[in-house]
PDB file of C-alpha atoms in Angstrom:
ATOM      1  CA  UNK L 996      26.132 109.710 225.136  1.00 45.00           C
ATOM      2  CA  UNK L 997      28.605 110.549 222.406  1.00 56.00           C
ATOM      3  CA  UNK L 998      28.451 113.880 220.615  1.00 64.00           C
ATOM      4  CA  UNK L 999      27.620 114.365 216.963  1.00 70.00           C
ATOM      5  CA  UNK L1000      30.469 115.587 214.820  1.00 79.00           C
ATOM      6  CA  UNK L1001      30.465 119.261 213.773  1.00 81.00           C
ATOM      7  CA  UNK L1002      29.785 118.061 210.204  1.00 81.00           C
ATOM      8  CA  UNK L1003      26.637 116.211 211.291  1.00 79.00           C
ATOM      9  CA  UNK L1004      25.421 119.159 213.357  1.00 80.00           C
ATOM     10  CA  UNK L1005      26.022 121.426 210.363  1.00 83.00           C
ATOM     11  CA  UNK L1006      24.154 119.054 208.031  1.00 83.00           C
ATOM     12  CA  UNK L1007      21.261 118.926 210.507  1.00 84.00           C
ATOM     13  CA  UNK L1008      21.194 122.742 210.622  1.00 85.00           C
ATOM     14  CA  UNK L1009      21.101 122.962 206.801  1.00 85.00           C
ATOM     15  CA  UNK L1010      18.319 120.397 206.649  1.00 85.00           C
ATOM     16  CA  UNK L1011      16.133 121.275 209.619  1.00 84.00           C
ATOM     17  CA  UNK L1012      17.267 124.661 210.933  1.00 83.00           C
ATOM     18  CA  UNK L1013      15.246 127.858 210.581  1.00 82.00           C
ATOM     19  CA  UNK L1014      16.160 128.140 206.903  1.00 85.00           C
ATOM     20  CA  UNK L1015      16.354 124.411 206.280  1.00 83.00           C
ATOM     21  CA  UNK L1016      14.639 122.605 203.452  1.00 84.00           C
ATOM     22  CA  UNK L1017      13.145 119.955 205.760  1.00 84.00           C
ATOM     23  CA  UNK L1018      14.953 117.099 204.036  1.00 86.00           C
ATOM     24  CA  UNK L1019      18.259 115.358 204.540  1.00 84.00           C
ATOM     25  CA  UNK L1020      20.091 112.775 202.469  1.00 85.00           C
ATOM     26  CA  UNK L1021      22.226 109.969 203.827  1.00 86.00           C
ATOM     27  CA  UNK L1022      25.064 108.152 202.138  1.00 87.00           C
ATOM     28  CA  UNK L1023      27.410 105.253 202.805  1.00 89.00           C
ATOM     29  CA  UNK L1024      24.936 103.125 204.748  1.00 91.00           C
ATOM     30  CA  UNK L1025      26.699  99.731 205.000  1.00 92.00           C
ATOM     31  CA  UNK L1026      25.397  97.137 202.484  1.00 95.00           C
ATOM     32  CA  UNK L1027      22.639  99.483 201.253  1.00 96.00           C
ATOM     33  CA  UNK L1028      23.594  99.601 197.562  1.00 96.00           C
ATOM     34  CA  UNK L1029      23.912  95.828 197.208  1.00 97.00           C
ATOM     35  CA  UNK L1030      20.779  95.113 199.252  1.00 97.00           C
ATOM     36  CA  UNK L1031      18.719  97.614 197.274  1.00 96.00           C
ATOM     37  CA  UNK L1032      19.841  96.106 193.961  1.00 97.00           C
ATOM     38  CA  UNK L1033      19.008  92.580 195.151  1.00 96.00           C
ATOM     39  CA  UNK L1034      15.541  93.552 196.356  1.00 97.00           C
ATOM     40  CA  UNK L1035      14.542  95.776 193.444  1.00 96.00           C
ATOM     41  CA  UNK L1036      15.139  92.865 191.054  1.00 95.00           C
ATOM     42  CA  UNK L1037      12.053  91.257 192.595  1.00 97.00           C
ATOM     43  CA  UNK L1038       9.720  94.166 191.735  1.00 96.00           C
ATOM     44  CA  UNK L1039       8.828  93.054 188.215  1.00 97.00           C
ATOM     45  CA  UNK L1040       8.419  89.418 189.260  1.00 97.00           C
ATOM     46  CA  UNK L1041       6.026  90.431 192.033  1.00 98.00           C
ATOM     47  CA  UNK L1042       4.008  92.851 189.902  1.00 97.00           C
ATOM     48  CA  UNK L1043       3.544  90.288 187.131  1.00 97.00           C
ATOM     49  CA  UNK L1044       2.442  87.392 189.328  1.00 98.00           C
ATOM     50  CA  UNK L1045      -0.900  85.883 188.471  1.00 97.00           C
ATOM     51  CA  UNK L1046      -3.644  88.332 189.471  1.00 96.00           C
ATOM     52  CA  UNK L1047      -5.568  85.603 191.312  1.00 97.00           C
ATOM     53  CA  UNK L1048      -2.485  84.662 193.339  1.00 98.00           C
ATOM     54  CA  UNK L1049      -1.894  88.294 194.282  1.00 98.00           C
ATOM     55  CA  UNK L1050      -5.536  88.821 195.270  1.00 97.00           C
ATOM     56  CA  UNK L1051      -5.838  85.607 197.282  1.00 97.00           C
ATOM     57  CA  UNK L1052      -2.466  85.720 199.044  1.00 98.00           C
ATOM     58  CA  UNK L1053      -1.049  89.242 199.121  1.00 98.00           C
ATOM     59  CA  UNK L1054      -3.947  91.737 199.165  1.00 97.00           C
ATOM     60  CA  UNK L1055      -5.217  92.912 202.554  1.00 95.00           C
ATOM     61  CA  UNK L1056      -8.292  95.096 202.151  1.00 93.00           C
ATOM     62  CA  UNK L1057      -8.962  94.994 205.921  1.00 90.00           C
ATOM     63  CA  UNK L1058      -5.739  96.929 206.570  1.00 91.00           C
ATOM     64  CA  UNK L1059      -6.724  99.468 203.904  1.00 92.00           C
ATOM     65  CA  UNK L1060      -3.967  97.915 201.770  1.00 93.00           C
ATOM     66  CA  UNK L1061      -1.240  98.775 204.302  1.00 92.00           C
ATOM     67  CA  UNK L1062       0.170  95.240 204.142  1.00 95.00           C
ATOM     68  CA  UNK L1063       1.091  93.182 201.122  1.00 97.00           C
ATOM     69  CA  UNK L1064       0.242  94.106 197.543  1.00 98.00           C
ATOM     70  CA  UNK L1065      -1.721  97.167 196.492  1.00 97.00           C
ATOM     71  CA  UNK L1066      -2.487  98.151 192.909  1.00 96.00           C
ATOM     72  CA  UNK L1067      -5.045 100.683 191.770  1.00 92.00           C
ATOM     73  CA  UNK L1068      -6.181 101.539 195.310  1.00 92.00           C
ATOM     74  CA  UNK L1069      -4.588 104.991 195.404  1.00 88.00           C
ATOM     75  CA  UNK L1070      -6.418 107.568 193.345  1.00 88.00           C
ATOM     76  CA  UNK L1071      -5.406 110.581 191.302  1.00 86.00           C
ATOM     77  CA  UNK L1072      -8.580 112.609 191.811  1.00 90.00           C
ATOM     78  CA  UNK L1073     -11.294 110.041 191.137  1.00 92.00           C
ATOM     79  CA  UNK L1074      -9.162 107.883 188.858  1.00 93.00           C
ATOM     80  CA  UNK L1075      -7.374 104.809 190.260  1.00 92.00           C
ATOM     81  CA  UNK L1076      -3.602 105.085 189.890  1.00 92.00           C
ATOM     82  CA  UNK L1077      -2.781 102.040 187.775  1.00 93.00           C
ATOM     83  CA  UNK L1078       0.710 103.251 186.875  1.00 94.00           C
ATOM     84  CA  UNK L1079       2.255 101.723 189.985  1.00 95.00           C
ATOM     85  CA  UNK L1080       1.915  98.879 192.410  1.00 96.00           C
ATOM     86  CA  UNK L1081       3.111  98.832 196.015  1.00 97.00           C
ATOM     87  CA  UNK L1082       4.187  96.124 198.392  1.00 98.00           C
ATOM     88  CA  UNK L1083       4.013  97.121 202.073  1.00 97.00           C
ATOM     89  CA  UNK L1084       5.726  95.222 204.867  1.00 97.00           C
ATOM     90  CA  UNK L1085       7.249  95.576 208.299  1.00 96.00           C
ATOM     91  CA  UNK L1086      10.971  94.719 208.110  1.00 96.00           C
ATOM     92  CA  UNK L1087      11.367  94.430 211.891  1.00 94.00           C
ATOM     93  CA  UNK L1088       8.782  91.751 212.696  1.00 96.00           C
ATOM     94  CA  UNK L1089       5.982  89.837 211.001  1.00 96.00           C
ATOM     95  CA  UNK L1090       3.530  90.516 213.850  1.00 95.00           C
ATOM     96  CA  UNK L1091       4.196  93.878 215.495  1.00 94.00           C
ATOM     97  CA  UNK L1092       2.856  94.730 218.929  1.00 91.00           C
ATOM     98  CA  UNK L1093       0.622  92.556 221.035  1.00 92.00           C
ATOM     99  CA  UNK L1094      -2.554  90.826 219.914  1.00 92.00           C
ATOM    100  CA  UNK L1095      -4.539  93.549 221.708  1.00 94.00           C
ATOM    101  CA  UNK L1096      -2.591  96.347 219.955  1.00 92.00           C
ATOM    102  CA  UNK L1097      -3.169  94.672 216.585  1.00 89.00           C
ATOM    103  CA  UNK L1098      -6.906  94.633 217.319  1.00 90.00           C
ATOM    104  CA  UNK L1099      -7.024  98.223 218.612  1.00 92.00           C
ATOM    105  CA  UNK L1100      -4.743  99.745 215.966  1.00 89.00           C
ATOM    106  CA  UNK L1101      -5.400  97.500 212.993  1.00 85.00           C
ATOM    107  CA  UNK L1102      -4.012 100.008 210.484  1.00 87.00           C
ATOM    108  CA  UNK L1103      -0.743 100.526 212.377  1.00 85.00           C
ATOM    109  CA  UNK L1104       0.058  97.074 213.754  1.00 90.00           C
ATOM    110  CA  UNK L1105      -0.453  94.852 210.753  1.00 92.00           C
ATOM    111  CA  UNK L1106       0.736  91.295 210.180  1.00 94.00           C
ATOM    112  CA  UNK L1107       2.977  90.896 207.149  1.00 97.00           C
ATOM    113  CA  UNK L1108       1.878  89.049 204.049  1.00 97.00           C
ATOM    114  CA  UNK L1109       4.660  87.380 202.069  1.00 98.00           C
ATOM    115  CA  UNK L1110       4.696  85.586 198.741  1.00 98.00           C
ATOM    116  CA  UNK L1111       5.552  81.911 199.061  1.00 98.00           C
ATOM    117  CA  UNK L1112       9.286  81.243 198.808  1.00 98.00           C
ATOM    118  CA  UNK L1113       8.600  78.798 195.956  1.00 98.00           C
ATOM    119  CA  UNK L1114       6.760  81.553 194.045  1.00 98.00           C
ATOM    120  CA  UNK L1115       9.313  84.351 194.598  1.00 98.00           C
ATOM    121  CA  UNK L1116      12.574  82.862 195.903  1.00 98.00           C
ATOM    122  CA  UNK L1117      14.601  85.309 198.005  1.00 98.00           C
ATOM    123  CA  UNK L1118      11.937  88.040 198.019  1.00 98.00           C
ATOM    124  CA  UNK L1119      11.309  88.007 201.764  1.00 98.00           C
ATOM    125  CA  UNK L1120      14.996  87.677 202.687  1.00 98.00           C
ATOM    126  CA  UNK L1121      16.011  90.632 200.486  1.00 98.00           C
ATOM    127  CA  UNK L1122      13.038  92.734 201.613  1.00 98.00           C
ATOM    128  CA  UNK L1123      13.860  92.266 205.288  1.00 97.00           C
ATOM    129  CA  UNK L1124      17.596  92.874 204.783  1.00 97.00           C
ATOM    130  CA  UNK L1125      17.008  96.192 202.997  1.00 97.00           C
ATOM    131  CA  UNK L1126      14.265  97.223 205.426  1.00 95.00           C
ATOM    132  CA  UNK L1127      16.506  96.610 208.441  1.00 94.00           C
ATOM    133  CA  UNK L1128      19.284  98.719 206.889  1.00 95.00           C
ATOM    134  CA  UNK L1129      16.824 101.576 206.313  1.00 93.00           C
ATOM    135  CA  UNK L1130      15.268 101.243 209.772  1.00 92.00           C
ATOM    136  CA  UNK L1131      18.673 101.267 211.463  1.00 91.00           C
ATOM    137  CA  UNK L1132      19.820 104.234 209.356  1.00 91.00           C
ATOM    138  CA  UNK L1133      16.730 106.224 210.344  1.00 90.00           C
ATOM    139  CA  UNK L1134      17.345 105.322 213.982  1.00 90.00           C
ATOM    140  CA  UNK L1135      20.895 106.654 213.782  1.00 89.00           C
ATOM    141  CA  UNK L1136      19.678 109.804 212.029  1.00 89.00           C
ATOM    142  CA  UNK L1137      17.140 110.355 214.825  1.00 91.00           C
ATOM    143  CA  UNK L1138      19.942 110.182 217.396  1.00 90.00           C
ATOM    144  CA  UNK L1139      21.833 112.938 215.574  1.00 87.00           C
ATOM    145  CA  UNK L1140      18.675 115.019 215.207  1.00 89.00           C
ATOM    146  CA  UNK L1141      18.081 114.770 218.952  1.00 92.00           C
ATOM    147  CA  UNK L1142      21.633 116.005 219.505  1.00 90.00           C
ATOM    148  CA  UNK L1143      21.124 118.857 217.052  1.00 88.00           C
ATOM    149  CA  UNK L1144      17.965 120.030 218.812  1.00 90.00           C
ATOM    150  CA  UNK L1145      19.733 119.860 222.191  1.00 91.00           C
ATOM    151  CA  UNK L1146      22.537 122.018 220.732  1.00 88.00           C
ATOM    152  CA  UNK L1147      19.880 124.616 219.866  1.00 89.00           C
ATOM    153  CA  UNK L1148      17.662 124.295 222.934  1.00 91.00           C
ATOM    154  CA  UNK L1149      19.135 122.989 226.182  1.00 93.00           C
ATOM    155  CA  UNK L1150      15.627 122.436 227.615  1.00 95.00           C
ATOM    156  CA  UNK L1151      14.780 119.889 224.913  1.00 93.00           C
ATOM    157  CA  UNK L1152      14.436 116.372 226.274  1.00 93.00           C
ATOM    158  CA  UNK L1153      15.642 113.983 223.514  1.00 92.00           C
ATOM    159  CA  UNK L1154      12.972 111.495 222.516  1.00 92.00           C
ATOM    160  CA  UNK L1155      13.241 110.600 218.821  1.00 92.00           C
ATOM    161  CA  UNK L1156      15.995 108.027 219.162  1.00 92.00           C
ATOM    162  CA  UNK L1157      14.502 106.542 222.336  1.00 91.00           C
ATOM    163  CA  UNK L1158      11.208 105.882 220.528  1.00 88.00           C
ATOM    164  CA  UNK L1159      12.621 104.768 217.198  1.00 88.00           C
ATOM    165  CA  UNK L1160      15.407 102.442 218.328  1.00 86.00           C
ATOM    166  CA  UNK L1161      13.135  99.740 219.711  1.00 80.00           C
ATOM    167  CA  UNK L1162       9.915 100.236 217.821  1.00 87.00           C
ATOM    168  CA  UNK L1163       8.160  97.398 216.086  1.00 88.00           C
ATOM    169  CA  UNK L1164       6.000  99.871 214.198  1.00 86.00           C
ATOM    170  CA  UNK L1165       8.104 100.147 211.053  1.00 91.00           C
ATOM    171  CA  UNK L1166       6.866 100.231 207.475  1.00 92.00           C
ATOM    172  CA  UNK L1167       8.688  99.648 204.210  1.00 95.00           C
ATOM    173  CA  UNK L1168       7.288  99.999 200.705  1.00 96.00           C
ATOM    174  CA  UNK L1169       8.470  98.558 197.415  1.00 97.00           C
ATOM    175  CA  UNK L1170       7.157 100.606 194.509  1.00 96.00           C
ATOM    176  CA  UNK L1171       6.876  99.117 191.040  1.00 97.00           C
ATOM    177  CA  UNK L1172       6.089 101.381 188.096  1.00 96.00           C
ATOM    178  CA  UNK L1173       4.423  99.596 185.221  1.00 95.00           C
ATOM    179  CA  UNK L1174       5.657 100.363 181.694  1.00 90.00           C
ATOM    180  CA  UNK L1175       3.549 103.003 179.973  1.00 81.00           C
TER     181      UNK L1175
END
């Protein structure tokens, strides 16, 4: 197992050490900027689809709106938040886990809902591409965090990377903010 560079260990210390802020930023993820721009262009088109189409094809109340389109389901106090819409999906696989896991953990292992390609051309392709970049970047970050913790505590048994690198339980969210 290769070592993290001193710069990465230092960044991990600043982010997650005893005086850390608990947050870290990443930069220079390959193809991220282009993929993000391509996918975000679809936000308005999705949010302004016919309400009946959205409700019939992309809303999943059974998953507590953890798959597909969600608008007005989150609340600010007792008031539905109508300022934004969300599209939730798993970039790794359309059907995570086994059939039994999907039945047992129906809010964690959720089948994806996608708009028809004819309705939103390129949406799914761009969503998956960006989601995979983010998932892989988080996996690499977890490997460096494991190394950081080992550098601080030799008894620590690394587990973050091991669990994240092959998981099918990934979630991505496209947020669309409606004009005020």
